């Protein structure tokens, strides 16, 4: 049983924002509910009012505009997984959607919920950081767009202020062709990441370019392993260099020990996954 | 009347939806899950309550044809929608191809996971009528079965998919 809570189905983003304003700290947005309703049940959260945004078409669209792909916060993982542009241009994101949760959960879970919830192991934060994504935040006063890196303040902490709503994710369409997302779960389906990583890069004359290496579930929040990136950026690529970069990424990780794995295990797995990710991204970049 | 009773009265509301094609009107509280309301108030005990946190798939139902876990859906959210449980797929006299194949091939053991399994497979096969065995495995990754080891479930799902395609053709 869930604790008592009131409920309103929002009629639009403007209506949702007005409800958030009127009800203040007691109001929470409800999207797919796959994080929030579990939190309510386990008494980790006790809002007075749920503002249901799960039926808003204006949040559920994916559209290309001004050299960027705009993915609505209300797009479900199931829809993201099927999107042709995402598959063609953002394979690291598509791969994260592919191995996300399970069929039933993907039908409800949304991209926006994953970002707003900002769990250290949230899958989508990892490829999106590597793809230089920004997010648009809606408020009564108007919209603002911030880089995802600045949106993400810490574990379960974001730049979303009271009365604000995540409207969409903005992805520049000039992404490097070399992309990989690697996730280690305790099983193949329905599993939260033990650790994960995204590697995004171009290869120019045998050298790494625009290299991004992002680690998930390896620190309080997903982050770019910059020392590892620098080992490849502008440098001639080789197996040895890839291994060095992977070791630097493992060194930058600050993993915890929990039910999914010890810190030591996580660190070793970061190294293995980053190595795999570099190889896969490099191969994809060379193929393109 | 206590404060909390008052509060409950204030937010209680009526929802209308169809359950396996039958119109329903129920007084509910907004914090009640669809799982709870179906089992306790709509006599739909075929919807099983397992983990109640989206991990096991035993409570899966179709909402407007989409497979979802009813434990992570609020009853108030199905106002105006069509809810289908395993009972809505077919009857003992006229079973759905999935139900028939599961019976014939002994794919159910204790049976607890089967209502959710069948509903999930129905939703999945309507989207993807000719899946590979690996794709079927992936589709039921969120439907835990602790008896069968899944082999007979996968066999039966493949048989049913073939039959459903034959009927379509
Ligand atoms: C069985 C299971 C498996 C899972 N597997 C994975 C997995 O593999 N990988 C993974 O990363 N996660 C996983 N999760 C966690 C969860 O499904 C995801 O984080 C999901 O993306 C959350 O989205 P939602 O729409 O369900 O969010 P909700 O639960 O509706 O909301 C989550 C939080 O975000 C806020 N919110 C939602 N939308 C907005 C918005 N537009 N603007 C502002 N705030 C908003 C809500 O108020 C709430 O605080 C799993 C969960 C379950 C139950």
GROMACS .gro file of C-alpha atoms and ligand atoms in nm:
model
  510
    1UNK     CA    1   0.000   0.000   0.000
    2UNK     CA    2   0.108   0.352  -0.073
    3UNK     CA    3   0.074   0.629   0.183
    4UNK     CA    4  -0.209   0.873   0.135
    5UNK     CA    5  -0.146   1.128  -0.140
    6UNK     CA    6  -0.366   1.348  -0.354
    7UNK     CA    7  -0.360   1.346  -0.734
    8UNK     CA    8  -0.425   1.574  -1.031
    9UNK     CA    9  -0.387   1.486  -1.398
   10UNK     CA   10  -0.219   1.789  -1.557
   11UNK     CA   11  -0.382   1.923  -1.873
   12UNK     CA   12  -0.063   2.077  -2.006
   13UNK     CA   13   0.281   2.196  -1.902
   14UNK     CA   14   0.141   2.537  -1.805
   15UNK     CA   15  -0.121   2.369  -1.583
   16UNK     CA   16   0.145   2.147  -1.424
   17UNK     CA   17   0.363   2.452  -1.349
   18UNK     CA   18   0.067   2.637  -1.199
   19UNK     CA   19  -0.009   2.339  -0.973
   20UNK     CA   20   0.355   2.320  -0.863
   21UNK     CA   21   0.348   2.690  -0.783
   22UNK     CA   22   0.023   2.669  -0.589
   23UNK     CA   23   0.118   2.362  -0.385
   24UNK     CA   24   0.484   2.436  -0.320
   25UNK     CA   25   0.710   2.177  -0.163
   26UNK     CA   26   0.429   1.925  -0.113
   27UNK     CA   27   0.374   1.871  -0.485
   28UNK     CA   28   0.567   1.620  -0.697
   29UNK     CA   29   0.555   1.548  -1.066
   30UNK     CA   30   0.454   1.195  -1.159
   31UNK     CA   31   0.579   1.064  -1.494
   32UNK     CA   32   0.616   0.686  -1.534
   33UNK     CA   33   0.617   0.637  -1.157
   34UNK     CA   34   0.884   0.367  -1.177
   35UNK     CA   35   1.107   0.554  -0.934
   36UNK     CA   36   0.854   0.772  -0.755
   37UNK     CA   37   0.590   0.513  -0.668
   38UNK     CA   38   0.859   0.277  -0.538
   39UNK     CA   39   0.994   0.564  -0.325
   40UNK     CA   40   0.645   0.636  -0.190
   41UNK     CA   41   0.590   0.273  -0.107
   42UNK     CA   42   0.921   0.255   0.080
   43UNK     CA   43   0.842   0.584   0.255
   44UNK     CA   44   1.150   0.757   0.115
   45UNK     CA   45   0.928   1.038  -0.010
   46UNK     CA   46   0.596   1.173   0.121
   47UNK     CA   47   0.447   1.431  -0.113
   48UNK     CA   48   0.094   1.564  -0.048
   49UNK     CA   49   0.005   1.594  -0.416
   50UNK     CA   50   0.106   1.408  -0.732
   51UNK     CA   51   0.085   1.610  -1.053
   52UNK     CA   52   0.054   1.354  -1.330
   53UNK     CA   53   0.237   1.461  -1.646
   54UNK     CA   54   0.246   1.114  -1.802
   55UNK     CA   55  -0.024   1.190  -2.058
   56UNK     CA   56   0.110   1.517  -2.192
   57UNK     CA   57   0.170   1.492  -2.567
   58UNK     CA   58   0.372   1.813  -2.559
   59UNK     CA   59   0.636   1.634  -2.348
   60UNK     CA   60   0.633   1.313  -2.550
   61UNK     CA   61   0.768   1.428  -2.887
   62UNK     CA   62   1.107   1.382  -3.051
   63UNK     CA   63   1.181   1.652  -3.308
   64UNK     CA   64   1.479   1.783  -3.504
   65UNK     CA   65   1.527   2.159  -3.502
   66UNK     CA   66   1.820   2.400  -3.541
   67UNK     CA   67   2.085   2.131  -3.573
   68UNK     CA   68   1.971   1.956  -3.257
   69UNK     CA   69   1.747   1.666  -3.164
   70UNK     CA   70   1.493   1.767  -2.898
   71UNK     CA   71   1.372   1.471  -2.696
   72UNK     CA   72   1.074   1.544  -2.472
   73UNK     CA   73   1.112   1.458  -2.105
   74UNK     CA   74   0.796   1.247  -2.127
   75UNK     CA   75   0.930   1.019  -2.402
   76UNK     CA   76   0.917   0.664  -2.269
   77UNK     CA   77   1.217   0.436  -2.287
   78UNK     CA   78   1.012   0.213  -2.518
   79UNK     CA   79   0.961   0.504  -2.761
   80UNK     CA   80   1.323   0.617  -2.736
   81UNK     CA   81   1.435   0.265  -2.821
   82UNK     CA   82   1.234   0.265  -3.145
   83UNK     CA   83   1.335   0.610  -3.268
   84UNK     CA   84   1.521   0.596  -3.600
   85UNK     CA   85   1.719   0.921  -3.552
   86UNK     CA   86   1.836   0.811  -3.208
   87UNK     CA   87   1.946   0.477  -3.348
   88UNK     CA   88   2.129   0.633  -3.644
   89UNK     CA   89   2.296   0.932  -3.481
   90UNK     CA   90   2.314   0.854  -3.111
   91UNK     CA   91   2.390   0.482  -3.087
   92UNK     CA   92   2.530   0.524  -2.733
   93UNK     CA   93   2.189   0.652  -2.620
   94UNK     CA   94   2.008   0.382  -2.817
   95UNK     CA   95   2.226   0.118  -2.653
   96UNK     CA   96   2.141   0.252  -2.306
   97UNK     CA   97   1.771   0.234  -2.397
   98UNK     CA   98   1.814  -0.116  -2.532
   99UNK     CA   99   1.944  -0.260  -2.204
  100UNK     CA  100   1.730  -0.042  -1.979
  101UNK     CA  101   1.511  -0.223  -1.725
  102UNK     CA  102   1.265  -0.464  -1.888
  103UNK     CA  103   0.978  -0.453  -2.137
  104UNK     CA  104   0.704  -0.367  -1.885
  105UNK     CA  105   0.910  -0.099  -1.710
  106UNK     CA  106   1.022   0.056  -2.040
  107UNK     CA  107   0.657   0.109  -2.134
  108UNK     CA  108   0.622   0.349  -1.839
  109UNK     CA  109   0.967   0.485  -1.750
  110UNK     CA  110   1.054   0.819  -1.909
  111UNK     CA  111   1.376   0.991  -2.006
  112UNK     CA  112   1.285   1.294  -1.794
  113UNK     CA  113   1.217   1.081  -1.488
  114UNK     CA  114   1.557   0.919  -1.520
  115UNK     CA  115   1.734   1.257  -1.537
  116UNK     CA  116   1.526   1.429  -1.268
  117UNK     CA  117   1.567   1.136  -1.033
  118UNK     CA  118   1.945   1.164  -1.086
  119UNK     CA  119   2.043   0.838  -0.923
  120UNK     CA  120   2.419   0.764  -0.936
  121UNK     CA  121   2.342   0.462  -1.156
  122UNK     CA  122   2.084   0.626  -1.385
  123UNK     CA  123   2.158   0.488  -1.729
  124UNK     CA  124   2.073   0.784  -1.952
  125UNK     CA  125   2.289   1.038  -1.773
  126UNK     CA  126   2.599   0.854  -1.890
  127UNK     CA  127   2.563   0.862  -2.273
  128UNK     CA  128   2.393   1.203  -2.257
  129UNK     CA  129   2.689   1.359  -2.073
  130UNK     CA  130   2.922   1.206  -2.331
  131UNK     CA  131   2.707   1.351  -2.612
  132UNK     CA  132   2.728   1.706  -2.467
  133UNK     CA  133   2.352   1.717  -2.404
  134UNK     CA  134   2.172   2.016  -2.258
  135UNK     CA  135   1.833   2.020  -2.086
  136UNK     CA  136   1.553   2.273  -2.108
  137UNK     CA  137   1.388   2.360  -1.780
  138UNK     CA  138   1.038   2.509  -1.784
  139UNK     CA  139   0.916   2.750  -1.517
  140UNK     CA  140   0.630   2.998  -1.490
  141UNK     CA  141   0.880   3.275  -1.569
  142UNK     CA  142   0.992   3.103  -1.891
  143UNK     CA  143   1.228   2.834  -2.016
  144UNK     CA  144   1.603   2.813  -1.968
  145UNK     CA  145   1.853   2.571  -2.116
  146UNK     CA  146   2.153   2.444  -1.918
  147UNK     CA  147   2.427   2.193  -1.999
  148UNK     CA  148   2.344   1.853  -1.850
  149UNK     CA  149   2.669   1.866  -1.656
  150UNK     CA  150   2.543   2.174  -1.470
  151UNK     CA  151   2.195   2.029  -1.427
  152UNK     CA  152   2.342   1.741  -1.233
  153UNK     CA  153   2.446   1.864  -0.889
  154UNK     CA  154   2.499   1.538  -0.703
  155UNK     CA  155   2.332   1.211  -0.610
  156UNK     CA  156   1.957   1.271  -0.649
  157UNK     CA  157   2.023   1.643  -0.672
  158UNK     CA  158   1.958   1.854  -0.977
  159UNK     CA  159   1.934   2.219  -1.072
  160UNK     CA  160   1.552   2.188  -1.087
  161UNK     CA  161   1.413   2.449  -0.853
  162UNK     CA  162   1.077   2.446  -0.682
  163UNK     CA  163   0.800   2.500  -0.935
  164UNK     CA  164   1.015   2.386  -1.227
  165UNK     CA  165   0.977   2.103  -1.474
  166UNK     CA  166   1.220   1.932  -1.707
  167UNK     CA  167   1.084   1.991  -2.058
  168UNK     CA  168   1.333   1.829  -2.293
  169UNK     CA  169   1.683   1.707  -2.366
  170UNK     CA  170   1.869   1.885  -2.643
  171UNK     CA  171   2.132   1.687  -2.837
  172UNK     CA  172   2.362   1.855  -3.091
  173UNK     CA  173   2.337   1.653  -3.412
  174UNK     CA  174   2.704   1.681  -3.500
  175UNK     CA  175   2.797   1.398  -3.261
  176UNK     CA  176   3.109   1.191  -3.332
  177UNK     CA  177   3.040   0.864  -3.513
  178UNK     CA  178   3.236   0.654  -3.266
  179UNK     CA  179   2.999   0.578  -2.979
  180UNK     CA  180   2.964   0.301  -2.727
  181UNK     CA  181   2.768   0.242  -2.408
  182UNK     CA  182   2.880  -0.043  -2.185
  183UNK     CA  183   2.674  -0.155  -1.887
  184UNK     CA  184   2.745  -0.423  -1.634
  185UNK     CA  185   2.432  -0.543  -1.454
  186UNK     CA  186   2.380  -0.836  -1.221
  187UNK     CA  187   2.166  -0.991  -1.492
  188UNK     CA  188   2.078  -0.909  -1.851
  189UNK     CA  189   1.726  -0.772  -1.809
  190UNK     CA  190   1.573  -0.542  -1.551
  191UNK     CA  191   1.899  -0.463  -1.384
  192UNK     CA  192   2.035  -0.134  -1.252
  193UNK     CA  193   2.401  -0.085  -1.351
  194UNK     CA  194   2.677  -0.208  -1.122
  195UNK     CA  195   2.893   0.025  -1.328
  196UNK     CA  196   2.857   0.165  -1.678
  197UNK     CA  197   3.048   0.385  -1.918
  198UNK     CA  198   2.998   0.575  -2.240
  199UNK     CA  199   3.278   0.643  -2.486
  200UNK     CA  200   3.226   0.891  -2.770
  201UNK     CA  201   3.501   0.985  -3.016
  202UNK     CA  202   3.607   1.059  -3.370
  203UNK     CA  203   3.920   0.913  -3.524
  204UNK     CA  204   4.117   1.152  -3.746
  205UNK     CA  205   4.430   1.021  -3.916
  206UNK     CA  206   4.459   0.752  -3.652
  207UNK     CA  207   4.426   0.997  -3.363
  208UNK     CA  208   4.144   1.043  -3.113
  209UNK     CA  209   3.931   1.356  -3.145
  210UNK     CA  210   3.639   1.501  -2.946
  211UNK     CA  211   3.688   1.220  -2.696
  212UNK     CA  212   3.439   1.182  -2.411
  213UNK     CA  213   3.459   0.911  -2.149
  214UNK     CA  214   3.182   0.913  -1.888
  215UNK     CA  215   3.147   0.674  -1.595
  216UNK     CA  216   2.817   0.573  -1.430
  217UNK     CA  217   2.758   0.422  -1.084
  218UNK     CA  218   3.128   0.479  -1.015
  219UNK     CA  219   3.094   0.799  -0.806
  220UNK     CA  220   2.815   1.002  -0.641
  221UNK     CA  221   2.712   1.118  -0.988
  222UNK     CA  222   2.808   1.022  -1.345
  223UNK     CA  223   3.113   1.222  -1.454
  224UNK     CA  224   3.365   1.272  -1.732
  225UNK     CA  225   3.697   1.098  -1.671
  226UNK     CA  226   3.902   1.382  -1.817
  227UNK     CA  227   4.249   1.235  -1.761
  228UNK     CA  228   4.139   0.928  -1.955
  229UNK     CA  229   3.999   1.145  -2.235
  230UNK     CA  230   4.326   1.341  -2.257
  231UNK     CA  231   4.523   1.022  -2.303
  232UNK     CA  232   4.340   0.973  -2.635
  233UNK     CA  233   4.262   1.328  -2.751
  234UNK     CA  234   4.489   1.419  -3.043
  235UNK     CA  235   4.704   1.115  -2.973
  236UNK     CA  236   4.784   0.822  -3.203
  237UNK     CA  237   4.552   0.540  -3.100
  238UNK     CA  238   4.687   0.201  -2.997
  239UNK     CA  239   4.594  -0.087  -2.772
  240UNK     CA  240   4.849   0.031  -2.522
  241UNK     CA  241   4.706   0.380  -2.512
  242UNK     CA  242   4.352   0.246  -2.476
  243UNK     CA  243   4.465   0.039  -2.179
  244UNK     CA  244   4.630   0.344  -2.022
  245UNK     CA  245   4.314   0.547  -2.067
  246UNK     CA  246   4.107   0.269  -1.909
  247UNK     CA  247   4.345   0.257  -1.611
  248UNK     CA  248   4.319   0.637  -1.572
  249UNK     CA  249   3.938   0.608  -1.575
  250UNK     CA  250   3.951   0.342  -1.305
  251UNK     CA  251   4.179   0.569  -1.104
  252UNK     CA  252   3.929   0.854  -1.127
  253UNK     CA  253   3.638   0.639  -1.007
  254UNK     CA  254   3.524   0.678  -0.646
  255UNK     CA  255   3.302   0.373  -0.620
  256UNK     CA  256   3.114   0.257  -0.312
  257UNK     CA  257   3.056  -0.094  -0.181
  258UNK     CA  258   2.693  -0.200  -0.175
  259UNK     CA  259   2.464  -0.490  -0.253
  260UNK     CA  260   2.557  -0.479  -0.622
  261UNK     CA  261   2.933  -0.500  -0.573
  262UNK     CA  262   3.235  -0.394  -0.370
  263UNK     CA  263   3.429  -0.076  -0.445
  264UNK     CA  264   3.727  -0.285  -0.552
  265UNK     CA  265   3.518  -0.490  -0.793
  266UNK     CA  266   3.358  -0.178  -0.937
  267UNK     CA  267   3.695  -0.017  -0.997
  268UNK     CA  268   3.822  -0.325  -1.180
  269UNK     CA  269   3.505  -0.336  -1.387
  270UNK     CA  270   3.535   0.034  -1.479
  271UNK     CA  271   3.872  -0.045  -1.630
  272UNK     CA  272   3.736  -0.342  -1.823
  273UNK     CA  273   3.429  -0.156  -1.949
  274UNK     CA  274   3.619   0.155  -2.054
  275UNK     CA  275   3.867  -0.058  -2.244
  276UNK     CA  276   3.580  -0.233  -2.421
  277UNK     CA  277   3.407   0.098  -2.485
  278UNK     CA  278   3.716   0.256  -2.641
  279UNK     CA  279   3.765  -0.042  -2.870
  280UNK     CA  280   3.399  -0.038  -2.976
  281UNK     CA  281   3.382   0.340  -3.027
  282UNK     CA  282   3.709   0.344  -3.218
  283UNK     CA  283   3.593   0.063  -3.445
  284UNK     CA  284   3.263   0.242  -3.511
  285UNK     CA  285   3.442   0.569  -3.587
  286UNK     CA  286   3.679   0.400  -3.831
  287UNK     CA  287   3.388   0.220  -4.003
  288UNK     CA  288   3.192   0.538  -4.061
  289UNK     CA  289  -1.425   1.214   1.236
  290UNK     CA  290  -1.045   1.207   1.256
  291UNK     CA  291  -0.834   1.436   1.042
  292UNK     CA  292  -0.703   1.155   0.830
  293UNK     CA  293  -1.054   1.021   0.759
  294UNK     CA  294  -1.158   1.370   0.656
  295UNK     CA  295  -0.865   1.389   0.420
  296UNK     CA  296  -0.956   1.058   0.263
  297UNK     CA  297  -1.312   1.170   0.206
  298UNK     CA  298  -1.198   1.493   0.046
  299UNK     CA  299  -0.981   1.329  -0.217
  300UNK     CA  300  -1.198   1.026  -0.290
  301UNK     CA  301  -1.325   1.014  -0.644
  302UNK     CA  302  -1.509   0.805  -0.897
  303UNK     CA  303  -1.331   0.648  -1.190
  304UNK     CA  304  -1.480   0.480  -1.497
  305UNK     CA  305  -1.294   0.229  -1.707
  306UNK     CA  306  -1.355  -0.099  -1.881
  307UNK     CA  307  -1.226  -0.422  -1.731
  308UNK     CA  308  -1.202  -0.693  -1.996
  309UNK     CA  309  -1.466  -0.505  -2.191
  310UNK     CA  310  -1.707  -0.459  -1.899
  311UNK     CA  311  -1.777  -0.101  -1.791
  312UNK     CA  312  -1.674  -0.032  -1.430
  313UNK     CA  313  -1.741   0.260  -1.196
  314UNK     CA  314  -1.554   0.263  -0.868
  315UNK     CA  315  -1.502   0.499  -0.578
  316UNK     CA  316  -1.132   0.508  -0.509
  317UNK     CA  317  -0.866   0.698  -0.322
  318UNK     CA  318  -0.590   0.843  -0.539
  319UNK     CA  319  -0.313   0.663  -0.351
  320UNK     CA  320  -0.459   0.321  -0.431
  321UNK     CA  321  -0.264   0.124  -0.688
  322UNK     CA  322  -0.438  -0.032  -0.985
  323UNK     CA  323  -0.319  -0.369  -0.854
  324UNK     CA  324  -0.494  -0.315  -0.522
  325UNK     CA  325  -0.817  -0.190  -0.674
  326UNK     CA  326  -0.835  -0.470  -0.930
  327UNK     CA  327  -0.783  -0.742  -0.670
  328UNK     CA  328  -0.977  -0.601  -0.377
  329UNK     CA  329  -1.255  -0.405  -0.541
  330UNK     CA  330  -1.303  -0.543  -0.890
  331UNK     CA  331  -1.284  -0.918  -0.814
  332UNK     CA  332  -0.988  -0.950  -1.051
  333UNK     CA  333  -0.778  -1.181  -0.832
  334UNK     CA  334  -0.618  -1.326  -1.145
  335UNK     CA  335  -0.387  -1.024  -1.127
  336UNK     CA  336  -0.116  -1.143  -0.887
  337UNK     CA  337   0.058  -0.938  -0.624
  338UNK     CA  338   0.427  -1.022  -0.612
  339UNK     CA  339   0.700  -0.773  -0.527
  340UNK     CA  340   0.486  -0.456  -0.554
  341UNK     CA  341   0.788  -0.264  -0.682
  342UNK     CA  342   0.801  -0.338  -1.052
  343UNK     CA  343   1.057  -0.616  -1.036
  344UNK     CA  344   0.854  -0.933  -1.092
  345UNK     CA  345   0.582  -0.870  -1.351
  346UNK     CA  346   0.321  -1.086  -1.173
  347UNK     CA  347   0.078  -0.792  -1.169
  348UNK     CA  348   0.110  -0.705  -1.538
  349UNK     CA  349  -0.207  -0.593  -1.716
  350UNK     CA  350  -0.282  -0.416  -2.042
  351UNK     CA  351  -0.386  -0.051  -2.025
  352UNK     CA  352  -0.519   0.054  -2.366
  353UNK     CA  353  -0.325  -0.241  -2.505
  354UNK     CA  354   0.012  -0.160  -2.346
  355UNK     CA  355   0.168  -0.397  -2.098
  356UNK     CA  356   0.241  -0.233  -1.762
  357UNK     CA  357   0.292  -0.335  -1.403
  358UNK     CA  358  -0.030  -0.253  -1.216
  359UNK     CA  359   0.164  -0.211  -0.890
  360UNK     CA  360   0.333   0.099  -1.035
  361UNK     CA  361   0.013   0.240  -1.182
  362UNK     CA  362  -0.240   0.432  -0.976
  363UNK     CA  363  -0.602   0.327  -1.019
  364UNK     CA  364  -0.694   0.691  -1.080
  365UNK     CA  365  -0.467   0.687  -1.386
  366UNK     CA  366  -0.688   0.436  -1.572
  367UNK     CA  367  -0.993   0.662  -1.559
  368UNK     CA  368  -1.138   0.653  -1.911
  369UNK     CA  369  -0.917   0.367  -2.025
  370UNK     CA  370  -0.945  -0.002  -2.112
  371UNK     CA  371  -0.787  -0.250  -1.872
  372UNK     CA  372  -0.730  -0.610  -1.979
  373UNK     CA  373  -0.621  -0.893  -1.751
  374UNK     CA  374  -0.540  -1.251  -1.847
  375UNK     CA  375  -0.912  -1.325  -1.818
  376UNK     CA  376  -0.976  -1.085  -2.103
  377UNK     CA  377  -0.744  -1.272  -2.340
  378UNK     CA  378  -0.967  -1.579  -2.375
  379UNK     CA  379  -1.197  -1.822  -2.198
  380UNK     CA  380  -1.162  -2.193  -2.116
  381UNK     CA  381  -1.388  -2.266  -2.414
  382UNK     CA  382  -1.218  -2.023  -2.649
  383UNK     CA  383  -0.863  -1.976  -2.519
  384UNK     CA  384  -0.622  -1.728  -2.669
  385UNK     CA  385  -0.346  -1.902  -2.870
  386UNK     CA  386  -0.102  -1.815  -2.589
  387UNK     CA  387  -0.330  -1.971  -2.326
  388UNK     CA  388  -0.381  -2.281  -2.542
  389UNK     CA  389  -0.009  -2.326  -2.607
  390UNK     CA  390   0.081  -2.279  -2.239
  391UNK     CA  391  -0.174  -2.546  -2.143
  392UNK     CA  392  -0.078  -2.793  -2.413
  393UNK     CA  393   0.294  -2.764  -2.351
  394UNK     CA  394   0.281  -2.763  -1.973
  395UNK     CA  395   0.441  -2.418  -1.956
  396UNK     CA  396   0.269  -2.339  -1.625
  397UNK     CA  397   0.381  -2.502  -1.304
  398UNK     CA  398   0.268  -2.327  -0.986
  399UNK     CA  399   0.099  -2.073  -1.213
  400UNK     CA  400   0.163  -1.761  -1.010
  401UNK     CA  401   0.362  -1.580  -1.279
  402UNK     CA  402   0.147  -1.697  -1.568
  403UNK     CA  403  -0.124  -1.424  -1.577
  404UNK     CA  404   0.147  -1.157  -1.599
  405UNK     CA  405   0.352  -1.364  -1.841
  406UNK     CA  406   0.060  -1.413  -2.081
  407UNK     CA  407  -0.045  -1.051  -2.074
  408UNK     CA  408   0.313  -0.936  -2.136
  409UNK     CA  409   0.354  -1.178  -2.426
  410UNK     CA  410   0.023  -1.069  -2.578
  411UNK     CA  411   0.134  -0.703  -2.571
  412UNK     CA  412   0.479  -0.789  -2.705
  413UNK     CA  413   0.356  -1.015  -2.986
  414UNK     CA  414   0.107  -0.756  -3.102
  415UNK     CA  415   0.400  -0.519  -3.153
  416UNK     CA  416   0.636  -0.779  -3.290
  417UNK     CA  417   0.453  -1.074  -3.443
  418UNK     CA  418   0.763  -1.263  -3.561
  419UNK     CA  419   1.024  -1.235  -3.286
  420UNK     CA  420   1.331  -1.450  -3.243
  421UNK     CA  421   1.357  -1.668  -2.935
  422UNK     CA  422   1.615  -1.425  -2.795
  423UNK     CA  423   1.370  -1.138  -2.838
  424UNK     CA  424   1.099  -1.331  -2.655
  425UNK     CA  425   1.345  -1.395  -2.372
  426UNK     CA  426   1.417  -1.025  -2.353
  427UNK     CA  427   1.046  -0.938  -2.356
  428UNK     CA  428   0.979  -1.151  -2.048
  429UNK     CA  429   1.295  -1.047  -1.863
  430UNK     CA  430   1.070  -0.856  -1.623
  431UNK     CA  431   0.840  -1.154  -1.557
  432UNK     CA  432   1.003  -1.373  -1.298
  433UNK     CA  433   0.921  -1.744  -1.289
  434UNK     CA  434   1.073  -1.952  -1.014
  435UNK     CA  435   0.947  -2.295  -1.129
  436UNK     CA  436   0.988  -2.364  -1.495
  437UNK     CA  437   1.335  -2.251  -1.593
  438UNK     CA  438   1.155  -2.070  -1.877
  439UNK     CA  439   1.221  -2.330  -2.150
  440UNK     CA  440   0.862  -2.446  -2.183
  441UNK     CA  441   0.742  -2.088  -2.155
  442UNK     CA  442   0.960  -1.992  -2.450
  443UNK     CA  443   0.850  -2.300  -2.647
  444UNK     CA  444   0.484  -2.218  -2.587
  445UNK     CA  445   0.535  -1.851  -2.675
  446UNK     CA  446   0.699  -1.950  -3.005
  447UNK     CA  447   0.414  -2.188  -3.086
  448UNK     CA  448   0.154  -1.925  -3.004
  449UNK     CA  449   0.333  -1.660  -3.210
  450UNK     CA  450   0.327  -1.895  -3.511
  451UNK     CA  451  -0.042  -1.963  -3.464
  452UNK     CA  452  -0.123  -1.597  -3.421
  453UNK     CA  453   0.062  -1.518  -3.744
  454UNK     CA  454  -0.125  -1.795  -3.926
  455UNK     CA  455  -0.458  -1.651  -3.812
  456UNK     CA  456  -0.348  -1.305  -3.925
  457UNK     CA  457  -0.236  -1.429  -4.267
  458LIG     C1  458   1.205  -0.287  -1.234
  458LIG     C2  459   1.282  -0.159  -1.255
  458LIG     C3  460   1.395  -0.159  -1.333
  458LIG     C4  461   1.468  -0.041  -1.351
  458LIG     N1  462   1.579  -0.046  -1.431
  458LIG     C5  463   1.648   0.067  -1.456
  458LIG     C6  464   1.762   0.065  -1.541
  458LIG     O1  465   1.797  -0.038  -1.600
  458LIG     N2  466   1.831   0.181  -1.557
  458LIG     C7  467   1.794   0.297  -1.495
  458LIG     O2  468   1.859   0.397  -1.514
  458LIG     N3  469   1.685   0.302  -1.414
  458LIG     C8  470   1.612   0.190  -1.394
  458LIG     N4  471   1.502   0.195  -1.312
  458LIG     C9  472   1.463   0.323  -1.249
  458LIG    C10  473   1.356   0.403  -1.326
  458LIG     O3  474   1.278   0.318  -1.407
  458LIG    C11  475   1.415   0.511  -1.415
  458LIG     O4  476   1.493   0.600  -1.343
  458LIG    C12  477   1.307   0.588  -1.495
  458LIG     O5  478   1.365   0.653  -1.605
  458LIG    C13  479   1.230   0.689  -1.411
  458LIG     O6  480   1.134   0.752  -1.495
  458LIG     P1  481   0.980   0.766  -1.453
  458LIG     O7  482   0.912   0.830  -1.570
  458LIG     O8  483   0.925   0.637  -1.408
  458LIG     O9  484   0.995   0.868  -1.333
  458LIG     P2  485   0.901   0.892  -1.204
  458LIG    O10  486   0.913   0.778  -1.111
  458LIG    O11  487   0.764   0.930  -1.248
  458LIG    O12  488   0.974   1.022  -1.146
  458LIG    C14  489   1.105   1.014  -1.091
  458LIG    C15  490   1.141   1.152  -1.034
  458LIG    O13  491   1.157   1.247  -1.136
  458LIG    C16  492   1.065   1.354  -1.122
  458LIG     N5  493   1.021   1.389  -1.258
  458LIG    C17  494   0.969   1.305  -1.351
  458LIG     N6  495   0.949   1.370  -1.467
  458LIG    C18  496   0.991   1.498  -1.446
  458LIG    C19  497   0.997   1.616  -1.529
  458LIG     N7  498   0.957   1.615  -1.659
  458LIG     N8  499   1.043   1.729  -1.474
  458LIG    C20  500   1.086   1.733  -1.346
  458LIG     N9  501   1.084   1.626  -1.264
  458LIG    C21  502   1.037   1.510  -1.314
  458LIG    C22  503   0.956   1.302  -1.033
  458LIG    O14  504   0.893   1.406  -0.961
  458LIG    C23  505   1.034   1.209  -0.942
  458LIG    O15  506   1.097   1.282  -0.842
  458LIG    C24  507   1.426   0.079  -1.291
  458LIG    C25  508   1.310   0.080  -1.213
  458LIG    C26  509   1.237  -0.037  -1.195
  458LIG    C27  510   1.112  -0.033  -1.112
   0.00000   0.00000   0.00000
